[in-house]
mmCIF file of C-alpha atoms in Angstrom:
data_model
loop_
_atom_site.group_PDB
_atom_site.id
_atom_site.type_symbol
_atom_site.label_atom_id
_atom_site.label_comp_id
_atom_site.label_asym_id
_atom_site.label_seq_id
_atom_site.Cartn_x
_atom_site.Cartn_y
_atom_site.Cartn_z
ATOM 1 C CA UNK A 141 105.323 -62.638 84.033
ATOM 2 C CA UNK A 142 102.778 -59.980 83.155
ATOM 3 C CA UNK A 143 99.991 -59.701 85.698
ATOM 4 C CA UNK A 144 96.377 -59.041 84.895
ATOM 5 C CA UNK A 145 94.258 -57.276 87.488
ATOM 6 C CA UNK A 146 90.639 -58.376 87.452
ATOM 7 C CA UNK A 147 87.933 -56.566 89.379
ATOM 8 C CA UNK A 148 85.528 -59.045 90.903
ATOM 9 C CA UNK A 149 82.798 -58.194 93.403
ATOM 10 C CA UNK A 150 84.468 -55.830 95.887
ATOM 11 C CA UNK A 151 88.049 -57.011 95.726
ATOM 12 C CA UNK A 152 90.898 -57.195 93.251
ATOM 13 C CA UNK A 153 92.308 -60.494 92.067
ATOM 14 C CA UNK A 154 95.744 -60.655 90.532
ATOM 15 C CA UNK A 155 96.374 -63.536 88.146
ATOM 16 C CA UNK A 156 99.378 -64.333 86.024
ATOM 17 C CA UNK A 157 98.573 -63.902 82.344
ATOM 18 C CA UNK A 158 99.943 -66.686 80.142
ATOM 19 C CA UNK A 159 102.163 -65.514 77.283
ATOM 20 C CA UNK A 160 100.176 -65.329 74.074
#
């Protein structure tokens, strides 16, 4: 699954991006 890296505050959060 493709992962989307989001920059929040002072840390990185990796979430799985749903297909579509």
